[in-house]
Amino acid sequence: MEINTREDAIAELRAALGELESGEGLSRFVGGHGLMSCLFEFQWNEPALEIDFRLPYARVLAEEESQKEDDAEIGAAIRMAILLLTVESQRSKSGKSGEEGLRTSVWADERGTGYSILGTEGEVVDSGDDWSGLVHRLESALPDGEEDLTVIWP
């Protein structure tokens, strides 16, 4: 599946979240093969935003509790991707995309999560391995009343 616009990506991510929350299983953004090597994979790359999520999914031989934790991490990653893409869309609509020359890079894999905000010279402006700081930063970047988006973060 090829996704060309932020709006298409957001729609597909919301559909994937619906699949995940329904308990019926995730079919979107699933790669890999075998009993223990399936992954939720979502990548996005543009000048101001890079997202790279590769999280374990449907590990058949894993304990039920581990599978629930995997699903929770995937749900959080999907919500983060939707938030990032929505904020960047709002910035573009208001003419502020890339205005500060900052690039946000966000990642998640089986080793953990992280983010970096890089300046125009590639210097790290902000970074962390806990997304809560990034979520707060993104919430404050959303213009009031322009987008019906409620941020609920674990």
JSON list of C-alpha atoms in Angstrom, two decimals:
[
{"chain": "A", "resi": 1, "resn": "MET", "atom": "CA", "xyz": [0.00, 0.00, 0.00]},
{"chain": "A", "resi": 2, "resn": "GLU", "atom": "CA", "xyz": [1.39, 3.35, -1.01]},
{"chain": "A", "resi": 3, "resn": "ILE", "atom": "CA", "xyz": [0.45, 6.39, 1.05]},
{"chain": "A", "resi": 4, "resn": "ASN", "atom": "CA", "xyz": [1.21, 9.74, -0.52]},
{"chain": "A", "resi": 5, "resn": "THR", "atom": "CA", "xyz": [-0.35, 12.37, 1.74]},
{"chain": "A", "resi": 6, "resn": "ARG", "atom": "CA", "xyz": [-0.47, 13.04, 5.46]},
{"chain": "A", "resi": 7, "resn": "GLU", "atom": "CA", "xyz": [-4.26, 12.90, 5.33]},
{"chain": "A", "resi": 8, "resn": "ASP", "atom": "CA", "xyz": [-4.15, 9.41, 3.75]},
{"chain": "A", "resi": 9, "resn": "ALA", "atom": "CA", "xyz": [-1.62, 8.27, 6.34]},
{"chain": "A", "resi": 10, "resn": "ILE", "atom": "CA", "xyz": [-3.78, 9.58, 9.18]},
{"chain": "A", "resi": 11, "resn": "ALA", "atom": "CA", "xyz": [-6.85, 7.81, 7.77]},
{"chain": "A", "resi": 12, "resn": "GLU", "atom": "CA", "xyz": [-4.95, 4.52, 7.43]},
{"chain": "A", "resi": 13, "resn": "LEU", "atom": "CA", "xyz": [-3.49, 4.86, 10.93]},
{"chain": "A", "resi": 14, "resn": "ARG", "atom": "CA", "xyz": [-6.94, 5.50, 12.40]},
{"chain": "A", "resi": 15, "resn": "ALA", "atom": "CA", "xyz": [-8.25, 2.43, 10.58]},
{"chain": "A", "resi": 16, "resn": "ALA", "atom": "CA", "xyz": [-5.32, 0.39, 11.94]},
{"chain": "A", "resi": 17, "resn": "LEU", "atom": "CA", "xyz": [-6.06, 1.63, 15.46]},
{"chain": "A", "resi": 18, "resn": "GLY", "atom": "CA", "xyz": [-9.67, 0.57, 15.01]},
{"chain": "A", "resi": 19, "resn": "GLU", "atom": "CA", "xyz": [-8.53, -2.89, 13.92]},
{"chain": "A", "resi": 20, "resn": "LEU", "atom": "CA", "xyz": [-6.20, -3.18, 16.89]},
{"chain": "A", "resi": 21, "resn": "GLU", "atom": "CA", "xyz": [-8.79, -2.04, 19.40]},
{"chain": "A", "resi": 22, "resn": "SER", "atom": "CA", "xyz": [-11.49, -4.32, 17.98]},
{"chain": "A", "resi": 23, "resn": "GLY", "atom": "CA", "xyz": [-9.45, -7.37, 18.99]},
{"chain": "A", "resi": 24, "resn": "GLU", "atom": "CA", "xyz": [-9.92, -8.88, 15.54]},
{"chain": "A", "resi": 25, "resn": "GLY", "atom": "CA", "xyz": [-6.28, -8.42, 14.60]},
{"chain": "A", "resi": 26, "resn": "LEU", "atom": "CA", "xyz": [-4.20, -5.89, 12.76]},
{"chain": "A", "resi": 27, "resn": "SER", "atom": "CA", "xyz": [-3.90, -6.16, 8.98]},
{"chain": "A", "resi": 28, "resn": "ARG", "atom": "CA", "xyz": [-2.54, -2.70, 8.12]},
{"chain": "A", "resi": 29, "resn": "PHE", "atom": "CA", "xyz": [1.18, -1.93, 8.44]},
{"chain": "A", "resi": 30, "resn": "VAL", "atom": "CA", "xyz": [2.06, -5.54, 9.30]},
{"chain": "A", "resi": 31, "resn": "GLY", "atom": "CA", "xyz": [5.27, -6.98, 7.91]},
{"chain": "A", "resi": 32, "resn": "GLY", "atom": "CA", "xyz": [7.50, -9.94, 8.56]},
{"chain": "A", "resi": 33, "resn": "HIS", "atom": "CA", "xyz": [6.59, -13.58, 8.60]},
{"chain": "A", "resi": 34, "resn": "GLY", "atom": "CA", "xyz": [6.59, -16.60, 10.87]},
{"chain": "A", "resi": 35, "resn": "LEU", "atom": "CA", "xyz": [5.36, -17.19, 14.38]},
{"chain": "A", "resi": 36, "resn": "MET", "atom": "CA", "xyz": [7.56, -14.68, 16.17]},
{"chain": "A", "resi": 37, "resn": "SER", "atom": "CA", "xyz": [8.80, -12.22, 13.54]},
{"chain": "A", "resi": 38, "resn": "CYS", "atom": "CA", "xyz": [5.72, -10.20, 12.55]},
{"chain": "A", "resi": 39, "resn": "LEU", "atom": "CA", "xyz": [6.08, -6.45, 13.00]},
{"chain": "A", "resi": 40, "resn": "PHE", "atom": "CA", "xyz": [3.94, -3.36, 13.00]},
{"chain": "A", "resi": 41, "resn": "GLU", "atom": "CA", "xyz": [5.90, -1.13, 10.61]},
{"chain": "A", "resi": 42, "resn": "PHE", "atom": "CA", "xyz": [5.21, 2.52, 9.87]},
{"chain": "A", "resi": 43, "resn": "GLN", "atom": "CA", "xyz": [7.72, 4.90, 8.33]},
{"chain": "A", "resi": 44, "resn": "TRP", "atom": "CA", "xyz": [7.25, 8.50, 7.24]},
{"chain": "A", "resi": 45, "resn": "ASN", "atom": "CA", "xyz": [9.91, 10.86, 5.96]},
{"chain": "A", "resi": 46, "resn": "GLU", "atom": "CA", "xyz": [9.64, 14.49, 4.97]},
{"chain": "A", "resi": 47, "resn": "PRO", "atom": "CA", "xyz": [11.90, 17.49, 5.61]},
{"chain": "A", "resi": 48, "resn": "ALA", "atom": "CA", "xyz": [10.43, 18.42, 9.00]},
{"chain": "A", "resi": 49, "resn": "LEU", "atom": "CA", "xyz": [9.31, 14.98, 10.20]},
{"chain": "A", "resi": 50, "resn": "GLU", "atom": "CA", "xyz": [10.70, 11.46, 10.32]},
{"chain": "A", "resi": 51, "resn": "ILE", "atom": "CA", "xyz": [8.83, 8.54, 11.91]},
{"chain": "A", "resi": 52, "resn": "ASP", "atom": "CA", "xyz": [10.22, 5.01, 12.15]},
{"chain": "A", "resi": 53, "resn": "PHE", "atom": "CA", "xyz": [8.18, 2.45, 14.08]},
{"chain": "A", "resi": 54, "resn": "ARG", "atom": "CA", "xyz": [9.01, -1.28, 13.99]},
{"chain": "A", "resi": 55, "resn": "LEU", "atom": "CA", "xyz": [7.30, -3.05, 16.85]},
{"chain": "A", "resi": 56, "resn": "PRO", "atom": "CA", "xyz": [6.70, -6.76, 17.48]},
{"chain": "A", "resi": 57, "resn": "TYR", "atom": "CA", "xyz": [3.19, -7.93, 16.65]},
{"chain": "A", "resi": 58, "resn": "ALA", "atom": "CA", "xyz": [1.29, -11.22, 16.96]},
{"chain": "A", "resi": 59, "resn": "ARG", "atom": "CA", "xyz": [4.10, -13.21, 18.50]},
{"chain": "A", "resi": 60, "resn": "VAL", "atom": "CA", "xyz": [2.19, -16.48, 18.64]},
{"chain": "A", "resi": 61, "resn": "LEU", "atom": "CA", "xyz": [4.56, -18.21, 21.03]},
{"chain": "A", "resi": 62, "resn": "ALA", "atom": "CA", "xyz": [4.68, -15.27, 23.47]},
{"chain": "A", "resi": 63, "resn": "GLU", "atom": "CA", "xyz": [2.65, -15.26, 26.66]},
{"chain": "A", "resi": 64, "resn": "GLU", "atom": "CA", "xyz": [-0.75, -13.55, 26.52]},
{"chain": "A", "resi": 65, "resn": "GLU", "atom": "CA", "xyz": [0.46, -10.74, 28.78]},
{"chain": "A", "resi": 66, "resn": "SER", "atom": "CA", "xyz": [3.39, -10.02, 26.42]},
{"chain": "A", "resi": 67, "resn": "GLN", "atom": "CA", "xyz": [1.02, -9.94, 23.46]},
{"chain": "A", "resi": 68, "resn": "LYS", "atom": "CA", "xyz": [-1.20, -7.42, 25.29]},
{"chain": "A", "resi": 69, "resn": "GLU", "atom": "CA", "xyz": [1.86, -5.26, 26.04]},
{"chain": "A", "resi": 70, "resn": "ASP", "atom": "CA", "xyz": [2.87, -5.43, 22.36]},
{"chain": "A", "resi": 71, "resn": "ASP", "atom": "CA", "xyz": [-0.62, -4.29, 21.33]},
{"chain": "A", "resi": 72, "resn": "ALA", "atom": "CA", "xyz": [-0.53, -1.43, 23.86]},
{"chain": "A", "resi": 73, "resn": "GLU", "atom": "CA", "xyz": [2.84, -0.25, 22.50]},
{"chain": "A", "resi": 74, "resn": "ILE", "atom": "CA", "xyz": [1.53, -0.41, 18.93]},
{"chain": "A", "resi": 75, "resn": "GLY", "atom": "CA", "xyz": [-1.56, 1.56, 19.96]},
{"chain": "A", "resi": 76, "resn": "ALA", "atom": "CA", "xyz": [0.65, 4.23, 21.54]},
{"chain": "A", "resi": 77, "resn": "ALA", "atom": "CA", "xyz": [2.83, 4.35, 18.41]},
{"chain": "A", "resi": 78, "resn": "ILE", "atom": "CA", "xyz": [-0.21, 4.75, 16.16]},
{"chain": "A", "resi": 79, "resn": "ARG", "atom": "CA", "xyz": [-1.54, 7.57, 18.35]},
{"chain": "A", "resi": 80, "resn": "MET", "atom": "CA", "xyz": [1.88, 9.25, 18.28]},
{"chain": "A", "resi": 81, "resn": "ALA", "atom": "CA", "xyz": [2.06, 9.01, 14.48]},
{"chain": "A", "resi": 82, "resn": "ILE", "atom": "CA", "xyz": [-1.44, 10.49, 14.14]},
{"chain": "A", "resi": 83, "resn": "LEU", "atom": "CA", "xyz": [-0.49, 13.33, 16.50]},
{"chain": "A", "resi": 84, "resn": "LEU", "atom": "CA", "xyz": [2.78, 14.05, 14.67]},
{"chain": "A", "resi": 85, "resn": "LEU", "atom": "CA", "xyz": [1.14, 14.04, 11.23]},
{"chain": "A", "resi": 86, "resn": "THR", "atom": "CA", "xyz": [-1.79, 16.17, 12.45]},
{"chain": "A", "resi": 87, "resn": "VAL", "atom": "CA", "xyz": [0.50, 18.78, 13.98]},
{"chain": "A", "resi": 88, "resn": "GLU", "atom": "CA", "xyz": [2.62, 18.93, 10.83]},
{"chain": "A", "resi": 89, "resn": "SER", "atom": "CA", "xyz": [-0.54, 19.28, 8.70]},
{"chain": "A", "resi": 90, "resn": "GLN", "atom": "CA", "xyz": [-1.74, 22.14, 10.89]},
{"chain": "A", "resi": 91, "resn": "ARG", "atom": "CA", "xyz": [1.64, 23.82, 10.63]},
{"chain": "A", "resi": 92, "resn": "SER", "atom": "CA", "xyz": [1.53, 23.48, 6.84]},
{"chain": "A", "resi": 93, "resn": "LYS", "atom": "CA", "xyz": [-1.97, 24.96, 6.66]},
{"chain": "A", "resi": 94, "resn": "SER", "atom": "CA", "xyz": [-0.87, 27.93, 8.74]},
{"chain": "A", "resi": 95, "resn": "GLY", "atom": "CA", "xyz": [2.33, 28.36, 6.71]},
{"chain": "A", "resi": 96, "resn": "LYS", "atom": "CA", "xyz": [4.57, 27.45, 9.64]},
{"chain": "A", "resi": 97, "resn": "SER", "atom": "CA", "xyz": [5.86, 24.07, 8.43]},
{"chain": "A", "resi": 98, "resn": "GLY", "atom": "CA", "xyz": [9.63, 24.05, 8.65]},
{"chain": "A", "resi": 99, "resn": "GLU", "atom": "CA", "xyz": [9.53, 27.72, 9.65]},
{"chain": "A", "resi": 100, "resn": "GLU", "atom": "CA", "xyz": [11.96, 27.22, 12.49]},
{"chain": "A", "resi": 101, "resn": "GLY", "atom": "CA", "xyz": [14.07, 24.81, 10.43]},
{"chain": "A", "resi": 102, "resn": "LEU", "atom": "CA", "xyz": [13.54, 22.08, 13.00]},
{"chain": "A", "resi": 103, "resn": "ARG", "atom": "CA", "xyz": [13.32, 18.40, 12.16]},
{"chain": "A", "resi": 104, "resn": "THR", "atom": "CA", "xyz": [11.49, 16.00, 14.47]},
{"chain": "A", "resi": 105, "resn": "SER", "atom": "CA", "xyz": [12.60, 12.37, 14.43]},
{"chain": "A", "resi": 106, "resn": "VAL", "atom": "CA", "xyz": [10.59, 9.78, 16.38]},
{"chain": "A", "resi": 107, "resn": "TRP", "atom": "CA", "xyz": [11.25, 6.05, 16.65]},
{"chain": "A", "resi": 108, "resn": "ALA", "atom": "CA", "xyz": [10.09, 2.93, 18.41]},
{"chain": "A", "resi": 109, "resn": "ASP", "atom": "CA", "xyz": [11.23, -0.67, 18.26]},
{"chain": "A", "resi": 110, "resn": "GLU", "atom": "CA", "xyz": [11.47, -3.63, 20.61]},
{"chain": "A", "resi": 111, "resn": "ARG", "atom": "CA", "xyz": [14.32, -1.90, 22.46]},
{"chain": "A", "resi": 112, "resn": "GLY", "atom": "CA", "xyz": [12.30, 1.19, 23.32]},
{"chain": "A", "resi": 113, "resn": "THR", "atom": "CA", "xyz": [11.13, 4.59, 22.13]},
{"chain": "A", "resi": 114, "resn": "GLY", "atom": "CA", "xyz": [12.79, 7.90, 21.53]},
{"chain": "A", "resi": 115, "resn": "TYR", "atom": "CA", "xyz": [12.70, 11.24, 19.81]},
{"chain": "A", "resi": 116, "resn": "SER", "atom": "CA", "xyz": [15.04, 14.01, 18.74]},
{"chain": "A", "resi": 117, "resn": "ILE", "atom": "CA", "xyz": [14.35, 17.52, 17.59]},
{"chain": "A", "resi": 118, "resn": "LEU", "atom": "CA", "xyz": [17.20, 18.76, 15.45]},
{"chain": "A", "resi": 119, "resn": "GLY", "atom": "CA", "xyz": [18.07, 22.35, 14.60]},
{"chain": "A", "resi": 120, "resn": "THR", "atom": "CA", "xyz": [19.12, 23.79, 11.27]},
{"chain": "A", "resi": 121, "resn": "GLU", "atom": "CA", "xyz": [22.74, 22.72, 11.74]},
{"chain": "A", "resi": 122, "resn": "GLY", "atom": "CA", "xyz": [21.80, 19.21, 12.88]},
{"chain": "A", "resi": 123, "resn": "GLU", "atom": "CA", "xyz": [22.29, 20.07, 16.55]},
{"chain": "A", "resi": 124, "resn": "VAL", "atom": "CA", "xyz": [19.99, 18.37, 19.07]},
{"chain": "A", "resi": 125, "resn": "VAL", "atom": "CA", "xyz": [17.50, 20.91, 20.41]},
{"chain": "A", "resi": 126, "resn": "ASP", "atom": "CA", "xyz": [15.54, 18.38, 22.47]},
{"chain": "A", "resi": 127, "resn": "SER", "atom": "CA", "xyz": [15.54, 14.60, 22.83]},
{"chain": "A", "resi": 128, "resn": "GLY", "atom": "CA", "xyz": [14.39, 11.84, 25.10]},
{"chain": "A", "resi": 129, "resn": "ASP", "atom": "CA", "xyz": [13.43, 8.24, 25.44]},
{"chain": "A", "resi": 130, "resn": "ASP", "atom": "CA", "xyz": [10.05, 9.09, 27.00]},
{"chain": "A", "resi": 131, "resn": "TRP", "atom": "CA", "xyz": [7.44, 10.43, 24.60]},
{"chain": "A", "resi": 132, "resn": "SER", "atom": "CA", "xyz": [5.52, 12.36, 27.28]},
{"chain": "A", "resi": 133, "resn": "GLY", "atom": "CA", "xyz": [7.75, 15.43, 26.83]},
{"chain": "A", "resi": 134, "resn": "LEU", "atom": "CA", "xyz": [7.23, 15.29, 23.08]},
{"chain": "A", "resi": 135, "resn": "VAL", "atom": "CA", "xyz": [3.46, 14.90, 23.49]},
{"chain": "A", "resi": 136, "resn": "HIS", "atom": "CA", "xyz": [3.35, 18.02, 25.67]},
{"chain": "A", "resi": 137, "resn": "ARG", "atom": "CA", "xyz": [5.42, 19.92, 23.12]},
{"chain": "A", "resi": 138, "resn": "LEU", "atom": "CA", "xyz": [3.10, 18.81, 20.28]},
{"chain": "A", "resi": 139, "resn": "GLU", "atom": "CA", "xyz": [-0.06, 19.66, 22.23]},
{"chain": "A", "resi": 140, "resn": "SER", "atom": "CA", "xyz": [1.14, 23.20, 22.69]},
{"chain": "A", "resi": 141, "resn": "ALA", "atom": "CA", "xyz": [1.89, 23.44, 18.96]},
{"chain": "A", "resi": 142, "resn": "LEU", "atom": "CA", "xyz": [-1.70, 22.67, 17.94]},
{"chain": "A", "resi": 143, "resn": "PRO", "atom": "CA", "xyz": [-3.65, 25.83, 17.15]},
{"chain": "A", "resi": 144, "resn": "ASP", "atom": "CA", "xyz": [-6.77, 26.23, 19.30]},
{"chain": "A", "resi": 145, "resn": "GLY", "atom": "CA", "xyz": [-9.99, 25.21, 17.59]},
{"chain": "A", "resi": 146, "resn": "GLU", "atom": "CA", "xyz": [-8.45, 24.37, 14.21]},
{"chain": "A", "resi": 147, "resn": "GLU", "atom": "CA", "xyz": [-8.48, 20.59, 14.57]},
{"chain": "A", "resi": 148, "resn": "ASP", "atom": "CA", "xyz": [-10.79, 18.32, 16.50]},
{"chain": "A", "resi": 149, "resn": "LEU", "atom": "CA", "xyz": [-8.05, 16.32, 18.19]},
{"chain": "A", "resi": 150, "resn": "THR", "atom": "CA", "xyz": [-8.04, 15.18, 21.77]},
{"chain": "A", "resi": 151, "resn": "VAL", "atom": "CA", "xyz": [-4.75, 13.91, 23.08]},
{"chain": "A", "resi": 152, "resn": "ILE", "atom": "CA", "xyz": [-5.15, 10.99, 25.46]},
{"chain": "A", "resi": 153, "resn": "TRP", "atom": "CA", "xyz": [-1.83, 9.63, 26.50]},
{"chain": "A", "resi": 154, "resn": "PRO", "atom": "CA", "xyz": [-1.09, 6.72, 28.84]}
]
